[in-house]
PDB file of N, CA and C in Angstrom:
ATOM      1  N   UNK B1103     -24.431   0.165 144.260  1.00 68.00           N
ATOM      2  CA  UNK B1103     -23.227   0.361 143.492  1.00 68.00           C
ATOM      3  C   UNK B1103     -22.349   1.399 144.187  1.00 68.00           C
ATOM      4  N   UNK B1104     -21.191   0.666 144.138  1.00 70.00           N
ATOM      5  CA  UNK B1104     -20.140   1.984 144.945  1.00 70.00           C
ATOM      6  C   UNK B1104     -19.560   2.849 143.904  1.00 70.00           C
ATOM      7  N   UNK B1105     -19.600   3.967 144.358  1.00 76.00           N
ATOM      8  CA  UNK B1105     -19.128   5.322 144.077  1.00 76.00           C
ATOM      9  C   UNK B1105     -17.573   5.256 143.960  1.00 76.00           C
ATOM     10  N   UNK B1106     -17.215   5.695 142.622  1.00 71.00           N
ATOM     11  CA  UNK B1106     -15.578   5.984 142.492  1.00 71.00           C
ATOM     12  C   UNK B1106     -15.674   7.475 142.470  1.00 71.00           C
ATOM     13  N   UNK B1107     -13.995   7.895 143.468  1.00 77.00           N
ATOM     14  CA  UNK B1107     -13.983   9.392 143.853  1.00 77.00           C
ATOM     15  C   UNK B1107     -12.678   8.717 142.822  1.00 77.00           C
ATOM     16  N   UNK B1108     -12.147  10.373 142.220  1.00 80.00           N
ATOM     17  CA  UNK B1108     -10.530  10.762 142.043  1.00 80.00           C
ATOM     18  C   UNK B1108     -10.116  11.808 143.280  1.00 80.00           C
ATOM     19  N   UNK B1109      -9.326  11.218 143.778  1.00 86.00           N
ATOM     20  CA  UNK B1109      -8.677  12.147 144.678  1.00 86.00           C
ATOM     21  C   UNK B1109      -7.417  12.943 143.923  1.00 86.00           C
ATOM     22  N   UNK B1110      -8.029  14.298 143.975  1.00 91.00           N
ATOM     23  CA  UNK B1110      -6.710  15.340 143.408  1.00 91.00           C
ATOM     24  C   UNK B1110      -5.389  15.469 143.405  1.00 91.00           C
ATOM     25  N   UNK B1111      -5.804  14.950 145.011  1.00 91.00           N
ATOM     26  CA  UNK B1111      -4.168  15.164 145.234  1.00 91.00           C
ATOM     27  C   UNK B1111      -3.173  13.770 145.228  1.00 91.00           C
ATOM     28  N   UNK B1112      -3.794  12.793 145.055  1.00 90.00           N
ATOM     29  CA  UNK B1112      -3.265  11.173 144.968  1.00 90.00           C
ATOM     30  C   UNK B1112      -3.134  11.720 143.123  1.00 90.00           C
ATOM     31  N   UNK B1113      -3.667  11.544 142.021  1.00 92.00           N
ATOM     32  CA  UNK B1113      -3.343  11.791 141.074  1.00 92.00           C
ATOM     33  C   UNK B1113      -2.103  12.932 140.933  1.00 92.00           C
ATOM     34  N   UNK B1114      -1.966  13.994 141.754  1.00 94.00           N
ATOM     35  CA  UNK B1114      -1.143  14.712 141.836  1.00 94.00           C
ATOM     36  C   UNK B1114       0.688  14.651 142.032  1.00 94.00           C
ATOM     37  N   UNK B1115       0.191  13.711 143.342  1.00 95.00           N
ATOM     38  CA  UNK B1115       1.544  12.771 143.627  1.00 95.00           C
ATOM     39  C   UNK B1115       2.247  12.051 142.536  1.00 95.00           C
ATOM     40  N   UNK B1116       1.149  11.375 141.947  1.00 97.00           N
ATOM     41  CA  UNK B1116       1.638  10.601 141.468  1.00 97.00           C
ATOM     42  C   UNK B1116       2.309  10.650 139.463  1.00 97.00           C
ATOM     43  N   UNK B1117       1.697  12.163 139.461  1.00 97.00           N
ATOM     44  CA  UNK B1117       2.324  13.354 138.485  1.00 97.00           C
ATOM     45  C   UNK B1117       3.490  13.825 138.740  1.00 97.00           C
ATOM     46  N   UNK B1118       3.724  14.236 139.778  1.00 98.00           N
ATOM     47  CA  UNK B1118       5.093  14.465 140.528  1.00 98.00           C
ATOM     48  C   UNK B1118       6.017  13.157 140.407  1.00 98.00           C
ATOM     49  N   UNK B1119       5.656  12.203 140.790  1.00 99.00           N
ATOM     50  CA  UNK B1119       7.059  10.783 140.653  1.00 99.00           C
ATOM     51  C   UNK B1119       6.823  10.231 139.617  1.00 99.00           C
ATOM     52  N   UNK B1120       5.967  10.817 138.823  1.00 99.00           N
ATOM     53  CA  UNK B1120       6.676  10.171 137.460  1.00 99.00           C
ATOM     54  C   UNK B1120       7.272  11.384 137.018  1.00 99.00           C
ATOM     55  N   UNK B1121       7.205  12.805 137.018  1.00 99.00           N
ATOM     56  CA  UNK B1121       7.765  13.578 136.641  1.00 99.00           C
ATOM     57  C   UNK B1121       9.372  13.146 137.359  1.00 99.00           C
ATOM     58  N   UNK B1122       9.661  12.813 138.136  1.00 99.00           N
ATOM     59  CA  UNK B1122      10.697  13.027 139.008  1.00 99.00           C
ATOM     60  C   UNK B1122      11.448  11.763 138.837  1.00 99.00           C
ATOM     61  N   UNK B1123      11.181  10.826 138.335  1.00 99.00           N
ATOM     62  CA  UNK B1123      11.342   9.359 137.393  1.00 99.00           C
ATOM     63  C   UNK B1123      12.166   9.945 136.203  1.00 99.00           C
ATOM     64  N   UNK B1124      11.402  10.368 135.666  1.00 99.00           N
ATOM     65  CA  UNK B1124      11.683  10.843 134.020  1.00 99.00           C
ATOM     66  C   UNK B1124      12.825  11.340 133.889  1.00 99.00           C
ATOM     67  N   UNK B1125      12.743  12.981 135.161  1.00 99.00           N
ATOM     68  CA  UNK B1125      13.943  13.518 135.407  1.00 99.00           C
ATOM     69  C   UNK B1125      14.993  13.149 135.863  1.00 99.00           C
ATOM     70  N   UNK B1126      15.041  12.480 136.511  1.00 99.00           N
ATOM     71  CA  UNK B1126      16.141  11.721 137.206  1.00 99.00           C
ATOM     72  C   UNK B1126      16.936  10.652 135.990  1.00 99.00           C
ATOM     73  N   UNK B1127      15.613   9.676 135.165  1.00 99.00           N
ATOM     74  CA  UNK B1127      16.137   9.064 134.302  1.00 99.00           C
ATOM     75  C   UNK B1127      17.063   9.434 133.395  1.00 99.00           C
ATOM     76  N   UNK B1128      16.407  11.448 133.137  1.00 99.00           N
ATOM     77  CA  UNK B1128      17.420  11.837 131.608  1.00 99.00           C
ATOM     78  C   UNK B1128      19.070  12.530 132.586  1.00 99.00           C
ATOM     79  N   UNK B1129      18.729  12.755 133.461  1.00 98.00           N
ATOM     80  CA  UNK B1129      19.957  13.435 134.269  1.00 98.00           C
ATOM     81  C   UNK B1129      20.429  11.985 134.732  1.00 98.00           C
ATOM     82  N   UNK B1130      20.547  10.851 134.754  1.00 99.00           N
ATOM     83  CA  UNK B1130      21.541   9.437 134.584  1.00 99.00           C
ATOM     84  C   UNK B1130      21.919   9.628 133.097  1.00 99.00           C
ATOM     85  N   UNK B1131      20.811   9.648 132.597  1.00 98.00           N
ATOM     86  CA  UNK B1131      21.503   9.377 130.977  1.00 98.00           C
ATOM     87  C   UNK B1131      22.628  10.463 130.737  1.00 98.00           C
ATOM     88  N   UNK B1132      22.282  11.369 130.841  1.00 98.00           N
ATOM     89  CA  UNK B1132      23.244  12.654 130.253  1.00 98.00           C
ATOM     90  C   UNK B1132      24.645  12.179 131.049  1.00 98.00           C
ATOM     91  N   UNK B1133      25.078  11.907 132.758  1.00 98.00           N
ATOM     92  CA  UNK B1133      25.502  11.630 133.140  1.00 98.00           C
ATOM     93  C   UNK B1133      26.295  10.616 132.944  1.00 98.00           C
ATOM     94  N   UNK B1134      25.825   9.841 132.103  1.00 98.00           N
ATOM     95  CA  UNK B1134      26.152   8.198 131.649  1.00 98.00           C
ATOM     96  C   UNK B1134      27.363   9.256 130.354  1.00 98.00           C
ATOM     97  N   UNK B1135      26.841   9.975 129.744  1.00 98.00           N
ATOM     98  CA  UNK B1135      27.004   9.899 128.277  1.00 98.00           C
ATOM     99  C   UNK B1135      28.313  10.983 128.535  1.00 98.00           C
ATOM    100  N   UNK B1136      28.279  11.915 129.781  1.00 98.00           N
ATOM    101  CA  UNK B1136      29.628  12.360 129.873  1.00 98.00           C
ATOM    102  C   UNK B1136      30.658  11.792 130.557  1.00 98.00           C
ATOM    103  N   UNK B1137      30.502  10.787 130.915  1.00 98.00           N
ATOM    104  CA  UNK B1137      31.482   9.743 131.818  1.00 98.00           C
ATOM    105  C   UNK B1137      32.040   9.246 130.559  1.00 98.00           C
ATOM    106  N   UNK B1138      31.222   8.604 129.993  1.00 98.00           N
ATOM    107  CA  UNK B1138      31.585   8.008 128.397  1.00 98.00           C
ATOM    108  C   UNK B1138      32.926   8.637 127.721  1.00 98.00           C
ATOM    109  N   UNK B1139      32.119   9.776 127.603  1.00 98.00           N
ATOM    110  CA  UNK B1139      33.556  10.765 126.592  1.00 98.00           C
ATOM    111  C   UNK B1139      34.417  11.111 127.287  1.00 98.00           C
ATOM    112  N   UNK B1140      34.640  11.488 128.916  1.00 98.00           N
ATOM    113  CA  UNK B1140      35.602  11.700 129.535  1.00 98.00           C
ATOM    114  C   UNK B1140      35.823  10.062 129.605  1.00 98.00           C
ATOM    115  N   UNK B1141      35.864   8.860 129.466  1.00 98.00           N
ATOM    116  CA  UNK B1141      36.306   7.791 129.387  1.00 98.00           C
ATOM    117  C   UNK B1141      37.105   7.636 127.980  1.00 98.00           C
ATOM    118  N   UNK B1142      36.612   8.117 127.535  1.00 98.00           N
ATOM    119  CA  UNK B1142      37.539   8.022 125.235  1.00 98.00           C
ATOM    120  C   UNK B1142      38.740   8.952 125.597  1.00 98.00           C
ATOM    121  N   UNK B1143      38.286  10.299 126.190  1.00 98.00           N
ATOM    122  CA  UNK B1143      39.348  11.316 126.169  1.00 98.00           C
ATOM    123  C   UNK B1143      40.577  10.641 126.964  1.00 98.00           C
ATOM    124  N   UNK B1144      40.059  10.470 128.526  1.00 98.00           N
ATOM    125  CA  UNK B1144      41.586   9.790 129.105  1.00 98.00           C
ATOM    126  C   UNK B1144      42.120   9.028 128.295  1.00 98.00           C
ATOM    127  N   UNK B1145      41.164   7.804 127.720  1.00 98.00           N
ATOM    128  CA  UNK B1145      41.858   6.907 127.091  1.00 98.00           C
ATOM    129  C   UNK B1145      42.920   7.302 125.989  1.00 98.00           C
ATOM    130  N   UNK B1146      42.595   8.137 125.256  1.00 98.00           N
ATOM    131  CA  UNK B1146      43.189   8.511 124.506  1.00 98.00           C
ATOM    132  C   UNK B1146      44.835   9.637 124.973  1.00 98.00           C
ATOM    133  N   UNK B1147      44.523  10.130 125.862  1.00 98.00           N
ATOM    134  CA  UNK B1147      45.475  10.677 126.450  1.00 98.00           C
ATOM    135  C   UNK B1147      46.705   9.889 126.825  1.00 98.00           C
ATOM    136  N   UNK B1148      46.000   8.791 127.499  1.00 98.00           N
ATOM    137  CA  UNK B1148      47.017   7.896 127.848  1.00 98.00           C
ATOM    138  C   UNK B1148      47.397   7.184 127.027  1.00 98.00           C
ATOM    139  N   UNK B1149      46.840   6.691 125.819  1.00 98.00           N
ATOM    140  CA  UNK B1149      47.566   6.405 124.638  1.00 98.00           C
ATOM    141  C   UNK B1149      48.656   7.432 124.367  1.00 98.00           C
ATOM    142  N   UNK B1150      48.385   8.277 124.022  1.00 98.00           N
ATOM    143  CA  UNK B1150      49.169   9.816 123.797  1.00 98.00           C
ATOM    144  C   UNK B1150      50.894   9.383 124.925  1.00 98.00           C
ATOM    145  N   UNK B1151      50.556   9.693 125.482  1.00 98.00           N
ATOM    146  CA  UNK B1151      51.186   9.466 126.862  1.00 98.00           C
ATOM    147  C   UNK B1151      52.213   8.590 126.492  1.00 98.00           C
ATOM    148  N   UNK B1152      51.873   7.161 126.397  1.00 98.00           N
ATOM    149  CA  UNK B1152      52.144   6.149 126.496  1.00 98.00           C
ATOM    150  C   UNK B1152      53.285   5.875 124.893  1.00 98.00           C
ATOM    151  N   UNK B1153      52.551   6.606 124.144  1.00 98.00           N
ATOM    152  CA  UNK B1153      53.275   6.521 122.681  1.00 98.00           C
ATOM    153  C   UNK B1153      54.692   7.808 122.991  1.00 98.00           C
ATOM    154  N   UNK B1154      54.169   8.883 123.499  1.00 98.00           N
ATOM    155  CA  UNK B1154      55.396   9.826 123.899  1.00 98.00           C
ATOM    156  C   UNK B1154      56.809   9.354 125.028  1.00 98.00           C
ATOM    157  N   UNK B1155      55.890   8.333 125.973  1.00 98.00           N
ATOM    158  CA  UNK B1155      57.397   7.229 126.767  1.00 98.00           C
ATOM    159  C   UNK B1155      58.535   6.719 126.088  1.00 98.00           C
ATOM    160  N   UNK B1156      57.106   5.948 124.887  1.00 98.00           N
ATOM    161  CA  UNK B1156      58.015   5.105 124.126  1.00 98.00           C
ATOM    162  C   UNK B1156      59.259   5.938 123.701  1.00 98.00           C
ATOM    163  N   UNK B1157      58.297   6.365 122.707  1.00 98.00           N
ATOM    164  CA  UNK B1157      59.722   7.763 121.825  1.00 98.00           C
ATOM    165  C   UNK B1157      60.742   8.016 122.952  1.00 98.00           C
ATOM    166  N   UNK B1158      60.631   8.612 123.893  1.00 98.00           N
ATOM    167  CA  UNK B1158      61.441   9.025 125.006  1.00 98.00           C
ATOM    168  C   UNK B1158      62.619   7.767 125.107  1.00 98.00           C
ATOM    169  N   UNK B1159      61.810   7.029 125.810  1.00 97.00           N
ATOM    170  CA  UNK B1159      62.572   5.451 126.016  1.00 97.00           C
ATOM    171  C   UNK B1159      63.919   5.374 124.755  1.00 97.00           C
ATOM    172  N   UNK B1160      62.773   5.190 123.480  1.00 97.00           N
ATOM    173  CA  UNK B1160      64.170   5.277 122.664  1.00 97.00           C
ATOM    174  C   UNK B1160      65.253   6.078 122.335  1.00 97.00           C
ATOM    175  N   UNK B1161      64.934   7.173 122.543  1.00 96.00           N
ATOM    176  CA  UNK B1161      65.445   8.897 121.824  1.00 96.00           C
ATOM    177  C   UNK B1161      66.702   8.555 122.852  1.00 96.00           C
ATOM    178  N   UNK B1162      66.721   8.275 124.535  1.00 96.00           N
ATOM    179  CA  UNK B1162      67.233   7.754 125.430  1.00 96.00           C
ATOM    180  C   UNK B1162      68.157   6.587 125.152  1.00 96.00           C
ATOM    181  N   UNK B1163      67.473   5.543 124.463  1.00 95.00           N
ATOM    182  CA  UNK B1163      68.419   4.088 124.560  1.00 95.00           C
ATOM    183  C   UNK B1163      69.421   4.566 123.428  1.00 95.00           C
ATOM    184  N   UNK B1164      69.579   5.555 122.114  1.00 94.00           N
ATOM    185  CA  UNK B1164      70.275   6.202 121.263  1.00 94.00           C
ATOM    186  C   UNK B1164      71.000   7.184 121.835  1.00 94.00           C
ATOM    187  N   UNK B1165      70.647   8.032 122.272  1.00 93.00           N
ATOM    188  CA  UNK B1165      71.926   8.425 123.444  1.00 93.00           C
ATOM    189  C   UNK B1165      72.773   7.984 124.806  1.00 93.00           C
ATOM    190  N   UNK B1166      72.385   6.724 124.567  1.00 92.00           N
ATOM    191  CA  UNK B1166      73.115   6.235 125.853  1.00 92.00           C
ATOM    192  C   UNK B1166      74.008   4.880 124.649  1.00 92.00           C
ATOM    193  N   UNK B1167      73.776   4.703 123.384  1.00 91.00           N
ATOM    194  CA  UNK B1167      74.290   4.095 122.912  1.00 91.00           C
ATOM    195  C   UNK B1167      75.542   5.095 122.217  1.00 91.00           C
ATOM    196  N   UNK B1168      75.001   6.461 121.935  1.00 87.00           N
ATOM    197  CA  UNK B1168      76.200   7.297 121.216  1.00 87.00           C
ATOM    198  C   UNK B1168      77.080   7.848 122.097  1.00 87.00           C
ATOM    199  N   UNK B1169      76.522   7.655 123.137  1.00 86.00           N
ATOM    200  CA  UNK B1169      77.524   7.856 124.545  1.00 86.00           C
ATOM    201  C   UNK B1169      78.747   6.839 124.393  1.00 86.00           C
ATOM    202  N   UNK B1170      77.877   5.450 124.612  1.00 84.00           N
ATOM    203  CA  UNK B1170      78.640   4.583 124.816  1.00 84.00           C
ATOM    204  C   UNK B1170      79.632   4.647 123.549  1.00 84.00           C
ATOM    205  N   UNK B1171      79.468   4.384 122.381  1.00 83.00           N
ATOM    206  CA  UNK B1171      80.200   4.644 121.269  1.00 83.00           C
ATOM    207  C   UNK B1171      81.656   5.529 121.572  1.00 83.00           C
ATOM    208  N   UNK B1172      81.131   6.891 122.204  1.00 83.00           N
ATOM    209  CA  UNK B1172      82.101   7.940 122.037  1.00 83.00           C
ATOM    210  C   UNK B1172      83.432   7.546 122.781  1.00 83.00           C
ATOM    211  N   UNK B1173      82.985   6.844 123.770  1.00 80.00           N
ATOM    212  CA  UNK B1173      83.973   6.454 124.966  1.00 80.00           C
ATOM    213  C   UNK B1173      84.733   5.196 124.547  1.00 80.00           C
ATOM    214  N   UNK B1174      84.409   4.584 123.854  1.00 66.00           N
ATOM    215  CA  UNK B1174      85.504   3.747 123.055  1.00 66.00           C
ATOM    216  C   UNK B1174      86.712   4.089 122.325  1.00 66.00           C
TER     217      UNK B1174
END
C-alpha cells in the first residue's frame, strides 16, 4: 500500500491563490460597484446639463424674439 504524504508547502500555495482569488474577486467587485455610481452620477449630470441647454436655448429664442419685436 502506498503511502500518502501532505506536502506543507503545496497546501500552502494553494492557501495563498485562493486567498488571492477571493481578494482580487472582492477588489473587482468593489471596483464594479464604484464605476456603477460614478456611471448614475455622470448620468445624471448630464441630464442636469442637458435640461440647463434647454432652458438656455429658450431663455435665448425669447430674447432674440423681443429683440426682433423691438425693431419693428
Amino acid at each position: 500500500m502506498k503511502k500518502f504524504t501532505i506536502h506543507l508547502d503545496a497546501v500552502l500555495v494553494i492557501v495563498l491563490i485562493a486567498a488571492a482569488v477571493v481578494a482580487f474577486v472582492i477588489f473587482q467587485h468593489r471596483e464594479q460597484q464604484q464605476l456603477f455610481q460614478q456611471n448614475i452620477d455622470l448620468t445624471w449630470e448630464l441630464q442636469n446639463r442637458d435640461t440647463r441647454v434647454r432652458q438656455l436655448e429658450q431663455r435665448l429664442a425669447r430674447c432674440h424674439q423681443a429683440s426682433a419685436a423691438r425693431q419693428d
